[in-house]
Amino acid sequence: MFESFDNVYNFWFENGASSVTFLEYDDGLMAFDGSLYPRKFEDMVKIVEERTSKKLKKVFFTHFHPDHTFGAVFSKRKFDLYMNRKTFDFLNNLDTTFLKESSKVAEYNFNNFNEALKEKNIVIFENSIFLFLKDQILSAENIGGHTLDSTIYILKPQGYLISGDLVFSKVHAEILNSNVDEWISKLNSLSLLNIETVFPGHGKPESKKLLREQLTYLKRKKNREDVEKRYADYSLPELAHL
């Protein structure tokens, strides 16, 4: 599904695939995450470029998982690729077995990942970064929880939260590299902020209620409830196949 929110454009998928969000600013376009599939990422970029008559200039990663990064890394386009240092370190240390398994899921050869990453113009930040755009401020903060490198992006004054996989919307949460207690703590903190719309890592953007729903899900998961049964209508994310 393709939805627009002022100068923000979001692609989300009912099958649980990872979302990609675009921000139109005075000088071009920014993307947040890059899908698992290079062709899919390219198609999304084309749609937004044609709609805005602007070119993609920057891509920001929320975390290292391949369904959020590989499509952009293997893109032939030229753009600045932003990530925190932990994300960069994780991506530089993916083992060959994981790359082979990811290649099978996507039916695309990711085995030369390190070479593809080296071709990108990478901008690394530590724990946070601020970009002052015309009439807008974009802030990034590495807060952990879902993964050590999980990074959120907040756009003001709109109050838009690009959460990455700290939030799933009607999709089962991946808990592969997660500190669930920290994840719950960070969601509690985010719930106190003036957030208008949440753009989740998977699923449909909605109001701040998504934070509460994710908190309830994680608490039930932590208490070893059968969340697969309770949330039987939820989709499975792509990485469930790895």
Short mmCIF file of C-alpha atoms in Angstrom, two decimals:
data_model
loop_
_atom_site.label_atom_id
_atom_site.label_comp_id
_atom_site.label_asym_id
_atom_site.label_seq_id
_atom_site.Cartn_x
_atom_site.Cartn_y
_atom_site.Cartn_z
CA MET A 1 0.00 0.00 0.00
CA PHE A 2 1.15 3.54 -0.77
CA GLU A 3 0.05 6.39 1.51
CA SER A 4 1.02 10.05 1.75
CA PHE A 5 1.17 12.26 4.85
CA ASP A 6 1.98 15.85 3.90
CA ASN A 7 5.53 15.55 2.56
CA VAL A 8 6.01 11.99 3.80
CA TYR A 9 5.28 8.92 1.65
CA ASN A 10 5.02 5.42 3.04
CA PHE A 11 4.95 1.96 1.48
CA TRP A 12 3.60 -0.80 3.69
CA PHE A 13 2.62 -4.36 2.86
CA GLU A 14 -0.22 -6.55 4.09
CA ASN A 15 1.97 -9.67 3.86
CA GLY A 16 4.22 -8.38 6.67
CA ALA A 17 7.12 -7.22 4.50
CA SER A 18 9.23 -4.33 5.73
CA SER A 19 8.03 -0.78 5.19
CA VAL A 20 9.89 2.04 3.44
CA THR A 21 9.21 5.69 4.20
CA PHE A 22 10.23 8.70 2.09
CA LEU A 23 10.56 12.33 3.13
CA GLU A 24 10.34 15.12 0.55
CA TYR A 25 12.43 18.14 1.49
CA ASP A 26 13.55 21.27 -0.32
CA ASP A 27 16.59 19.67 -1.97
CA GLY A 28 15.30 16.19 -2.79
CA LEU A 29 14.12 12.96 -1.19
CA MET A 30 15.23 10.91 1.79
CA ALA A 31 14.34 7.25 2.29
CA PHE A 32 14.19 5.42 5.59
CA ASP A 33 15.20 1.77 5.11
CA GLY A 34 15.53 -0.03 1.82
CA SER A 35 13.56 -3.30 1.71
CA LEU A 36 15.10 -6.73 1.17
CA TYR A 37 14.75 -6.59 -2.61
CA PRO A 38 16.76 -4.23 -4.86
CA ARG A 39 14.10 -4.26 -7.59
CA LYS A 40 11.34 -3.50 -5.10
CA PHE A 41 13.33 -0.60 -3.66
CA GLU A 42 13.93 0.76 -7.15
CA ASP A 43 10.22 0.60 -7.97
CA MET A 44 9.31 2.51 -4.80
CA VAL A 45 11.93 5.18 -5.49
CA LYS A 46 10.61 5.66 -9.02
CA ILE A 47 7.05 6.12 -7.80
CA VAL A 48 8.02 8.82 -5.31
CA GLU A 49 10.43 10.56 -7.69
CA GLU A 50 7.75 10.76 -10.36
CA ARG A 51 5.21 12.08 -7.86
CA THR A 52 7.51 14.77 -6.45
CA SER A 53 9.79 15.51 -9.43
CA LYS A 54 12.71 15.21 -7.01
CA LYS A 55 15.63 12.79 -6.79
CA LEU A 56 16.58 10.47 -3.96
CA LYS A 57 19.57 12.03 -2.19
CA LYS A 58 19.84 10.23 1.17
CA VAL A 59 18.92 6.86 2.68
CA PHE A 60 18.79 6.27 6.45
CA PHE A 61 18.83 2.84 8.09
CA THR A 62 16.91 2.00 11.27
CA HIS A 63 18.88 -1.22 11.93
CA PHE A 64 21.00 -3.81 10.17
CA HIS A 65 18.46 -6.55 9.39
CA PRO A 66 18.55 -7.43 5.67
CA ASP A 67 14.85 -6.80 5.06
CA HIS A 68 15.57 -3.15 5.90
CA THR A 69 18.98 -2.71 4.28
CA PHE A 70 19.88 -5.06 1.44
CA GLY A 71 17.65 -3.50 -1.21
CA ALA A 72 19.32 -0.11 -0.77
CA VAL A 73 22.85 -1.50 -0.45
CA PHE A 74 22.47 -3.33 -3.77
CA SER A 75 20.78 -0.39 -5.48
CA LYS A 76 22.73 1.02 -8.42
CA ARG A 77 21.62 4.54 -7.53
CA LYS A 78 23.99 7.12 -6.09
CA PHE A 79 22.94 8.50 -2.71
CA ASP A 80 24.41 9.16 0.72
CA LEU A 81 23.79 6.23 3.05
CA TYR A 82 23.37 7.17 6.73
CA MET A 83 23.63 4.75 9.64
CA ASN A 84 24.85 4.67 13.21
CA ARG A 85 28.18 3.06 13.96
CA LYS A 86 26.65 -0.11 15.41
CA THR A 87 24.66 -0.66 12.22
CA PHE A 88 27.81 -0.20 10.16
CA ASP A 89 29.70 -2.70 12.32
CA PHE A 90 26.91 -5.28 12.13
CA LEU A 91 26.67 -4.98 8.35
CA ASN A 92 30.42 -5.36 7.99
CA ASN A 93 30.39 -8.59 9.97
CA LEU A 94 27.54 -10.59 8.41
CA ASP A 95 28.67 -14.19 8.02
CA THR A 96 28.59 -16.07 4.73
CA THR A 97 25.94 -18.53 5.92
CA PHE A 98 23.52 -15.72 6.73
CA LEU A 99 24.16 -14.11 3.35
CA LYS A 100 23.45 -17.42 1.60
CA GLU A 101 20.21 -17.89 3.52
CA SER A 102 19.12 -14.32 2.77
CA SER A 103 19.90 -14.92 -0.91
CA LYS A 104 17.59 -17.94 -0.93
CA VAL A 105 14.71 -16.02 0.67
CA ALA A 106 15.04 -13.10 -1.76
CA GLU A 107 16.08 -15.17 -4.78
CA TYR A 108 18.88 -12.64 -5.30
CA ASN A 109 22.63 -13.08 -4.90
CA PHE A 110 23.72 -11.18 -1.78
CA ASN A 111 26.99 -13.07 -1.36
CA ASN A 112 29.08 -10.10 -2.52
CA PHE A 113 27.50 -7.87 0.14
CA ASN A 114 30.77 -6.43 1.45
CA GLU A 115 31.79 -5.30 -2.01
CA ALA A 116 28.41 -3.66 -2.62
CA LEU A 117 28.57 -1.84 0.73
CA LYS A 118 32.05 -0.47 -0.02
CA GLU A 119 30.72 1.18 -3.18
CA LYS A 120 28.30 3.34 -1.18
CA ASN A 121 29.01 6.82 0.13
CA ILE A 122 28.44 6.06 3.81
CA VAL A 123 27.86 8.67 6.51
CA ILE A 124 28.30 7.25 10.01
CA PHE A 125 27.00 8.86 13.18
CA GLU A 126 27.42 7.73 16.75
CA ASN A 127 24.31 7.83 18.96
CA SER A 128 22.39 10.71 17.38
CA ILE A 129 22.24 13.20 14.56
CA PHE A 130 20.17 16.30 13.75
CA LEU A 131 19.36 17.61 10.28
CA PHE A 132 17.88 21.08 9.97
CA LEU A 133 15.67 21.20 6.91
CA LYS A 134 13.51 24.05 5.68
CA ASP A 135 10.75 24.39 8.32
CA GLN A 136 11.54 20.91 9.69
CA ILE A 137 13.96 19.15 12.00
CA LEU A 138 14.89 15.50 11.58
CA SER A 139 16.48 13.83 14.58
CA ALA A 140 17.91 10.32 14.86
CA GLU A 141 18.74 8.41 18.03
CA ASN A 142 20.16 4.93 18.54
CA ILE A 143 18.03 3.58 21.40
CA GLY A 144 18.41 -0.20 21.15
CA GLY A 145 15.75 -2.65 22.24
CA HIS A 146 14.83 -4.58 19.13
CA THR A 147 18.53 -4.72 18.20
CA LEU A 148 21.54 -3.00 19.71
CA ASP A 149 21.67 -0.67 16.74
CA SER A 150 17.93 0.12 16.55
CA THR A 151 17.57 3.78 15.59
CA ILE A 152 14.47 5.94 15.53
CA TYR A 153 13.86 9.06 13.46
CA ILE A 154 11.53 11.86 14.53
CA LEU A 155 10.34 14.59 12.22
CA LYS A 156 9.22 17.87 13.80
CA PRO A 157 6.94 19.81 13.92
CA GLN A 158 4.73 17.08 12.45
CA GLY A 159 5.44 14.67 15.28
CA TYR A 160 6.16 11.75 12.95
CA LEU A 161 8.04 8.78 14.39
CA ILE A 162 9.84 6.43 12.00
CA SER A 163 10.33 3.58 14.41
CA GLY A 164 11.95 0.79 12.46
CA ASP A 165 11.25 -2.55 14.13
CA LEU A 166 10.62 -1.09 17.55
CA VAL A 167 7.03 -1.11 16.32
CA PHE A 168 5.16 -3.69 14.23
CA SER A 169 1.60 -2.98 13.08
CA LYS A 170 -0.52 -6.16 12.85
CA VAL A 171 2.68 -8.11 12.20
CA HIS A 172 4.39 -10.52 14.59
CA ALA A 173 7.50 -8.93 16.11
CA GLU A 174 10.91 -10.36 15.28
CA ILE A 175 12.76 -11.09 18.50
CA LEU A 176 16.02 -12.38 17.04
CA ASN A 177 18.62 -10.03 18.56
CA SER A 178 16.39 -8.32 21.10
CA ASN A 179 16.57 -7.14 24.68
CA VAL A 180 12.85 -7.27 25.45
CA ASP A 181 13.13 -5.44 28.78
CA GLU A 182 15.00 -2.57 27.15
CA TRP A 183 12.54 -2.62 24.24
CA ILE A 184 9.61 -2.23 26.64
CA SER A 185 11.41 0.56 28.50
CA LYS A 186 12.10 2.51 25.30
CA LEU A 187 8.50 2.18 24.15
CA ASN A 188 7.33 3.50 27.50
CA SER A 189 9.60 6.52 27.05
CA LEU A 190 8.40 7.12 23.50
CA SER A 191 4.79 6.98 24.70
CA LEU A 192 5.46 10.16 26.70
CA LEU A 193 6.47 12.14 23.61
CA ASN A 194 4.20 14.23 21.42
CA ILE A 195 3.88 11.70 18.60
CA GLU A 196 1.18 12.23 15.99
CA THR A 197 1.82 9.30 13.64
CA VAL A 198 3.97 6.18 13.91
CA PHE A 199 5.54 4.73 10.76
CA PRO A 200 6.34 1.15 11.86
CA GLY A 201 8.99 -1.16 10.49
CA HIS A 202 6.24 -3.49 9.29
CA GLY A 203 2.59 -2.73 8.69
CA LYS A 204 0.26 0.24 8.35
CA PRO A 205 1.14 3.66 9.82
CA GLU A 206 -1.26 4.74 12.52
CA SER A 207 -1.57 6.95 15.56
CA LYS A 208 0.36 6.71 18.80
CA LYS A 209 -1.83 3.75 19.76
CA LEU A 210 0.65 1.53 17.93
CA LEU A 211 3.11 2.14 20.77
CA ARG A 212 0.59 0.83 23.31
CA GLU A 213 -0.28 -2.16 21.15
CA GLN A 214 3.40 -3.07 20.76
CA LEU A 215 3.94 -2.75 24.51
CA THR A 216 1.04 -5.13 25.23
CA TYR A 217 2.34 -7.62 22.67
CA LEU A 218 5.86 -7.63 24.13
CA LYS A 219 4.63 -7.98 27.71
CA ARG A 220 2.53 -10.99 26.70
CA LYS A 221 5.51 -12.44 24.85
CA LYS A 222 7.71 -11.91 27.90
CA ASN A 223 5.11 -13.67 30.07
CA ARG A 224 5.28 -16.61 27.65
CA GLU A 225 1.73 -16.26 26.47
CA ASP A 226 0.86 -17.85 23.13
CA VAL A 227 0.97 -14.66 21.06
CA GLU A 228 0.79 -16.62 17.81
CA LYS A 229 -2.63 -17.88 18.88
CA ARG A 230 -3.84 -14.63 20.47
CA TYR A 231 -2.76 -12.62 17.43
CA ALA A 232 -3.69 -15.19 14.81
CA ASP A 233 -4.64 -12.47 12.32
CA TYR A 234 -1.13 -11.00 12.36
CA SER A 235 1.25 -11.53 9.44
CA LEU A 236 4.75 -12.97 9.66
CA PRO A 237 7.75 -10.79 8.67
CA GLU A 238 10.16 -11.91 5.96
CA LEU A 239 12.95 -12.77 8.39
CA ALA A 240 10.75 -15.44 9.95
CA HIS A 241 11.94 -17.58 7.06
CA LEU A 242 15.63 -17.32 8.02
#
